[in-house]
XYZ file of C-alpha atoms in Angstrom:
404
model
C 116.017 100.070 129.049
C 114.399 96.866 127.716
C 111.078 98.429 127.722
C 112.279 101.431 125.731
C 111.936 101.523 122.014
C 115.099 101.308 119.829
C 116.067 100.806 116.352
C 116.245 97.157 115.653
C 116.911 96.867 111.802
C 117.020 98.999 108.859
C 114.835 97.399 105.876
C 115.610 98.665 102.279
C 112.744 98.544 99.692
C 112.383 95.443 97.987
C 110.213 96.785 95.320
C 109.165 100.292 94.099
C 106.153 101.408 92.044
C 106.383 104.710 90.291
C 103.538 106.844 89.370
C 103.461 110.516 87.894
C 103.306 112.346 91.333
C 105.094 109.983 93.478
C 106.004 106.396 94.305
C 105.267 103.497 96.445
C 107.878 101.507 98.324
C 107.446 97.985 99.383
C 109.514 96.952 102.335
C 108.766 93.356 102.149
C 106.805 92.609 105.447
C 104.703 94.476 107.990
C 106.480 96.004 110.675
C 106.634 99.150 113.043
C 109.077 101.889 112.607
C 109.721 105.102 110.512
C 110.719 106.002 107.041
C 114.072 107.663 106.633
C 114.200 109.629 103.414
C 116.778 111.852 101.642
C 114.575 113.970 98.868
C 115.898 116.279 96.449
C 113.458 118.737 94.913
C 112.507 122.292 94.052
C 112.059 124.686 97.333
C 108.320 124.703 98.532
C 107.449 121.031 96.960
C 104.742 119.635 99.101
C 105.401 115.911 100.016
C 103.103 113.495 102.024
C 103.709 109.902 103.123
C 100.811 107.523 103.592
C 101.405 104.276 105.129
C 99.425 100.720 104.721
C 99.673 97.065 104.948
C 97.845 96.353 101.403
C 97.986 97.809 97.950
C 95.042 98.670 95.536
C 94.833 96.912 92.246
C 96.576 99.931 90.718
C 99.535 99.535 93.275
C 98.671 102.492 95.375
C 98.498 102.298 99.234
C 95.199 101.006 100.566
C 95.293 102.212 103.994
C 91.824 100.962 105.167
C 93.114 97.997 107.215
C 95.203 100.446 109.111
C 92.952 103.429 109.262
C 89.246 102.428 109.159
C 89.251 104.993 106.396
C 89.750 107.820 109.249
C 92.855 107.334 111.125
C 95.187 107.670 108.462
C 99.000 107.275 108.983
C 100.362 110.344 107.243
C 103.455 112.370 107.404
C 103.828 115.760 105.461
C 106.514 118.114 105.058
C 107.775 120.904 102.408
C 111.268 120.694 100.805
C 113.894 123.443 101.439
C 115.429 123.005 97.896
C 118.555 121.330 99.644
C 119.015 117.453 100.261
C 116.150 117.326 102.875
C 116.397 114.391 105.351
C 112.985 113.240 106.856
C 112.387 110.947 109.713
C 109.684 111.215 112.115
C 111.019 110.752 115.714
C 107.930 111.146 118.099
C 105.718 108.341 116.502
C 105.961 105.130 114.865
C 103.983 103.598 112.096
C 102.879 100.120 111.247
C 103.090 99.170 107.502
C 104.790 97.372 104.708
C 104.115 99.926 102.003
C 104.824 103.788 102.032
C 103.255 105.752 99.293
C 105.269 109.178 98.794
C 103.240 111.699 97.223
C 104.691 115.013 95.720
C 103.185 118.109 93.851
C 106.480 118.534 92.039
C 108.961 116.114 90.630
C 111.489 115.008 93.249
C 114.393 112.441 93.385
C 114.812 109.781 96.246
C 118.517 109.870 97.122
C 118.023 107.484 100.032
C 115.155 105.426 101.509
C 114.969 102.786 104.170
C 112.459 101.843 106.878
C 113.876 101.862 110.387
C 112.079 98.954 112.097
C 111.520 100.080 115.665
C 110.053 98.269 118.924
C 110.983 97.498 122.402
C 114.413 95.943 122.992
C 114.159 92.009 122.515
C 117.321 90.313 124.220
C 116.516 86.835 122.574
C 114.195 85.632 120.210
C 112.840 81.829 119.829
C 112.921 79.648 116.687
C 110.021 77.556 115.556
C 110.707 74.914 112.816
C 108.696 71.864 111.694
C 107.699 69.825 108.498
C 104.775 71.904 107.834
C 105.571 75.254 105.852
C 102.360 76.872 106.877
C 103.044 76.505 110.593
C 106.692 77.873 110.154
C 105.232 80.858 108.293
C 102.684 81.314 111.197
C 105.190 81.212 113.850
C 107.257 83.982 112.052
C 103.978 86.022 111.417
C 103.195 85.579 115.286
C 106.615 86.933 116.470
C 106.457 89.686 114.027
C 103.102 90.717 115.186
C 104.173 90.438 118.943
C 107.294 92.711 118.618
C 105.331 95.235 116.373
C 103.027 95.805 119.152
C 105.645 96.039 121.989
C 106.513 99.818 122.640
C 107.310 101.664 125.595
C 106.783 98.665 127.826
C 103.051 98.216 126.694
C 101.786 95.580 124.632
C 99.203 97.324 122.232
C 96.178 96.053 120.572
C 97.313 97.318 117.203
C 100.466 99.452 116.324
C 98.509 101.735 113.746
C 95.189 102.418 114.960
C 94.218 102.704 118.662
C 97.808 101.927 119.925
C 96.494 101.172 123.566
C 97.569 98.540 126.120
C 94.277 96.862 126.222
C 94.182 94.538 129.133
C 92.189 91.997 127.158
C 94.680 91.829 124.199
C 97.713 92.089 126.318
C 96.755 89.044 128.614
C 95.638 86.664 126.219
C 98.927 87.073 124.048
C 101.188 87.212 127.089
C 101.988 83.394 127.557
C 102.641 83.184 123.493
C 104.962 86.233 123.765
C 107.013 84.489 126.507
C 107.491 81.462 124.316
C 108.245 83.680 121.431
C 110.679 86.023 122.917
C 112.472 87.128 126.235
C 109.802 89.254 127.814
C 110.015 88.994 131.512
C 110.990 92.558 132.135
C 108.501 94.005 129.644
C 105.687 92.174 131.535
C 106.888 92.927 134.900
C 106.718 96.613 133.757
C 103.218 96.224 132.262
C 101.895 94.454 135.377
C 102.799 97.556 137.376
C 100.933 99.569 134.918
C 97.816 97.326 135.429
C 98.043 97.427 139.195
C 98.559 101.328 139.047
C 95.554 101.700 136.724
C 93.073 99.665 139.334
C 90.789 102.068 141.125
C 92.119 102.036 144.689
C 88.291 102.612 145.916
C 86.054 100.392 143.883
C 88.649 97.819 142.610
C 87.569 98.247 139.106
C 90.478 97.273 136.552
C 89.988 99.406 133.282
C 90.224 97.947 129.791
C 93.650 99.733 129.214
C 96.793 100.051 131.164
C 98.090 102.751 131.432
C 94.371 103.834 131.289
C 93.634 105.557 128.125
C 89.910 104.691 127.777
C 88.765 102.123 125.561
C 85.766 99.236 125.490
C 85.692 96.056 127.213
C 84.273 94.275 130.212
C 85.326 91.764 133.118
C 87.443 89.632 130.912
C 89.778 92.531 130.102
C 90.047 93.219 133.865
C 91.067 89.664 134.517
C 94.577 90.917 133.355
C 95.123 91.423 137.216
C 95.088 87.819 137.707
C 96.270 86.395 134.471
C 99.318 88.398 133.932
C 100.933 87.803 137.389
C 100.208 84.065 137.111
C 101.868 83.800 133.863
C 104.829 85.684 134.982
C 104.882 83.244 138.094
C 104.642 80.232 135.887
C 107.612 81.306 133.682
C 109.850 82.673 136.385
C 108.956 80.833 139.583
C 109.213 84.022 141.446
C 106.529 83.814 144.279
C 106.946 87.592 145.093
C 104.951 88.367 142.008
C 101.768 86.722 142.962
C 102.275 87.856 146.596
C 102.422 91.443 145.504
C 99.298 90.950 143.244
C 97.290 89.334 145.771
C 95.806 92.517 147.473
C 94.897 93.885 143.711
C 93.163 90.429 143.129
C 91.328 90.734 146.289
C 90.166 94.335 145.337
C 89.172 93.031 141.956
C 87.076 90.110 143.064
C 85.149 92.369 145.662
C 84.416 94.762 142.736
C 83.108 92.070 140.730
C 80.764 90.892 143.595
C 79.117 94.289 143.441
C 78.402 94.063 139.657
C 75.963 90.964 140.194
C 72.215 91.106 139.381
C 69.539 89.295 141.427
C 70.229 86.039 139.894
C 73.938 86.058 140.893
C 75.372 86.756 137.394
C 77.579 89.769 136.463
C 75.776 91.873 134.051
C 77.309 95.409 134.367
C 80.589 97.199 134.708
C 81.573 100.316 136.562
C 81.715 102.228 133.181
C 79.555 101.865 130.211
C 81.104 98.854 128.543
C 80.290 95.363 129.563
C 81.361 92.878 126.887
C 81.887 89.466 127.566
C 83.480 87.711 124.400
C 84.971 89.677 121.623
C 85.554 89.606 117.839
C 84.157 86.212 116.837
C 84.148 85.449 113.076
C 80.392 86.167 113.200
C 78.470 88.662 115.616
C 79.165 87.692 119.302
C 76.267 85.263 120.427
C 77.598 84.127 123.774
C 75.957 85.934 126.490
C 78.146 88.485 128.364
C 76.392 87.596 131.690
C 77.789 84.035 131.064
C 81.323 84.907 130.295
C 81.800 87.707 132.920
C 80.318 85.247 135.753
C 82.851 82.691 134.599
C 85.632 85.554 135.019
C 84.512 86.097 138.454
C 84.952 82.302 139.382
C 88.181 82.154 137.744
C 89.545 85.360 139.686
C 88.433 83.555 142.911
C 90.355 80.612 142.126
C 93.464 82.772 141.210
C 92.874 84.541 144.483
C 92.996 81.360 146.362
C 96.106 80.200 144.533
C 97.924 83.415 145.124
C 97.038 83.027 148.788
C 98.187 79.664 148.929
C 101.576 80.612 147.159
C 102.151 83.660 149.663
C 101.750 81.323 152.500
C 98.254 82.416 153.713
C 95.068 80.159 154.053
C 92.355 81.925 152.191
C 89.092 79.961 151.164
C 86.480 81.435 148.787
C 85.117 77.915 147.856
C 81.579 79.009 149.174
C 81.649 82.108 146.749
C 82.986 80.077 143.841
C 80.070 77.354 144.416
C 77.524 80.113 144.708
C 78.521 81.623 141.222
C 78.891 78.105 139.730
C 75.203 77.264 140.813
C 73.952 80.552 139.295
C 75.683 79.916 136.015
C 74.539 76.297 135.831
C 71.107 77.362 136.618
C 70.987 79.973 133.911
C 72.924 78.266 130.957
C 73.514 74.646 131.542
C 71.047 72.287 129.436
C 70.430 68.690 130.207
C 72.494 67.621 127.085
C 75.697 68.937 128.588
C 75.911 72.145 126.599
C 76.171 75.796 127.930
C 74.137 78.416 125.701
C 73.784 75.742 122.872
C 77.706 75.127 122.881
C 77.811 78.647 120.867
C 81.145 80.095 120.012
C 82.945 78.000 122.541
C 80.551 78.236 125.456
C 81.379 74.979 126.765
C 85.067 75.444 126.734
C 84.636 78.661 128.906
C 82.541 76.502 131.362
C 84.954 73.728 131.460
C 88.035 76.181 131.860
C 86.166 77.674 134.784
C 85.519 74.497 136.609
C 81.962 74.832 136.869
C 80.578 71.687 134.794
C 78.992 69.155 137.187
C 81.065 65.964 137.303
C 78.202 63.711 135.669
C 78.390 66.077 132.707
C 82.023 66.973 132.242
C 82.829 64.039 129.661
C 79.533 64.677 127.701
C 80.332 68.716 127.860
C 83.846 67.983 126.582
C 82.920 65.547 123.795
C 80.222 67.731 122.644
C 83.100 70.265 121.894
C 85.275 67.856 120.169
C 82.322 66.968 117.834
C 81.737 70.618 117.429
C 85.023 71.513 115.861
C 85.507 68.448 113.957
C 82.116 68.006 112.578
C 80.027 71.078 112.800
C 82.560 73.569 112.008
C 84.897 71.348 110.100
C 87.942 72.486 111.946
C 87.128 76.285 111.820
C 87.006 78.295 114.733
C 83.857 80.295 115.842
C 85.487 81.822 118.988
C 86.558 85.225 119.906
C 89.804 86.384 121.482
C 89.368 84.738 124.660
C 87.611 81.442 123.684
C 90.135 81.004 121.091
C 92.936 80.718 123.602
C 90.903 78.271 125.736
C 90.047 76.352 122.707
C 93.691 75.431 121.693
C 94.982 75.171 125.188
C 92.419 72.557 125.967
C 92.744 70.669 122.805
C 96.588 70.327 123.900
C 95.815 69.844 127.346
C 93.139 66.930 126.613
C 95.463 65.203 124.082
C 93.452 66.226 120.996
C 96.384 67.748 119.419
C 95.166 66.633 116.051
C 92.221 68.902 115.969
C 94.241 71.769 116.857
C 96.825 71.107 114.020
C 93.906 70.826 111.607
C 92.456 74.039 112.663
C 95.791 75.690 112.099
C 96.564 73.964 108.847
């Protein structure tokens, strides 16, 4: 039951913008759910509702951020002449504003937005002396629950609505701190394991599988999600059951190597490394993906130990690390010119030679405090590593300046 959607709250409109052939209702916050309407109008009147997160200067719904101009969230219906009750039952929308259009005058007798998402048994609270961080925490929790439907963490609740294994794994830890989500992620882990190709070991970019682009960083969810679940629950059964899937995953990745020992292709057409940097992605996919292979091997070794087995993949780790260092490490301690968090990826995977580790890290510190002036240049995977490492290495001052 916790994974199923339910009515969480009813939101009345906080403001209304009328125009000759309709009205726009403002519900005060972005959320997922459905509009519940009672309309009175002439029989045959055509009504449509468009949903969005923003308004145009003339107070109409600007749906581009939720539609790319193509996937418009729209409901349409025809009035009977009586008091008509409208409420979509087989979908949810993501919006703050709802624009109701009609071709003949109508009267709105009731309008609320029914906020809908998976059942959340308990929410956390965060408060500090910085209003901006308090607001950020609230927005994060709202974003998390708006993407929790049917036991699947979606990439966005309005466009693709898919359980991308990249998006889901990098937010997993934060969601655990924000809300009670153990049952939710136990269920989604089963989806990931079920989606894995039983022959090749390939882990698709969405689970349950529904297409979508990505690369090995997405498939790494087969390692990341059970590890996070174990860390928050202490249940060794989780990693023991995940271990066979991780073994198939690392064997699959080994088949994706080129002659230089770098992973440069996936089973399907997509083979991204990093994704969605503020500027175009410059960090080489082969660099990121080979480090994913190394991290996967480390998780395999850890899960084996926790399961009471003795599995040694050190030779494979060292060979892949050597390939990465030959191809991407410079004498100044930077990987790929330290572009878009490249050094962070290398440090996180544990491939930096001991003699260069401190230099590599200090180059990161200087980059974010002096070069980017406390702005991120990383994508969805590097950003998680950046903040985690800043706190782990006692540079929370930089992390807080970036956040503020």
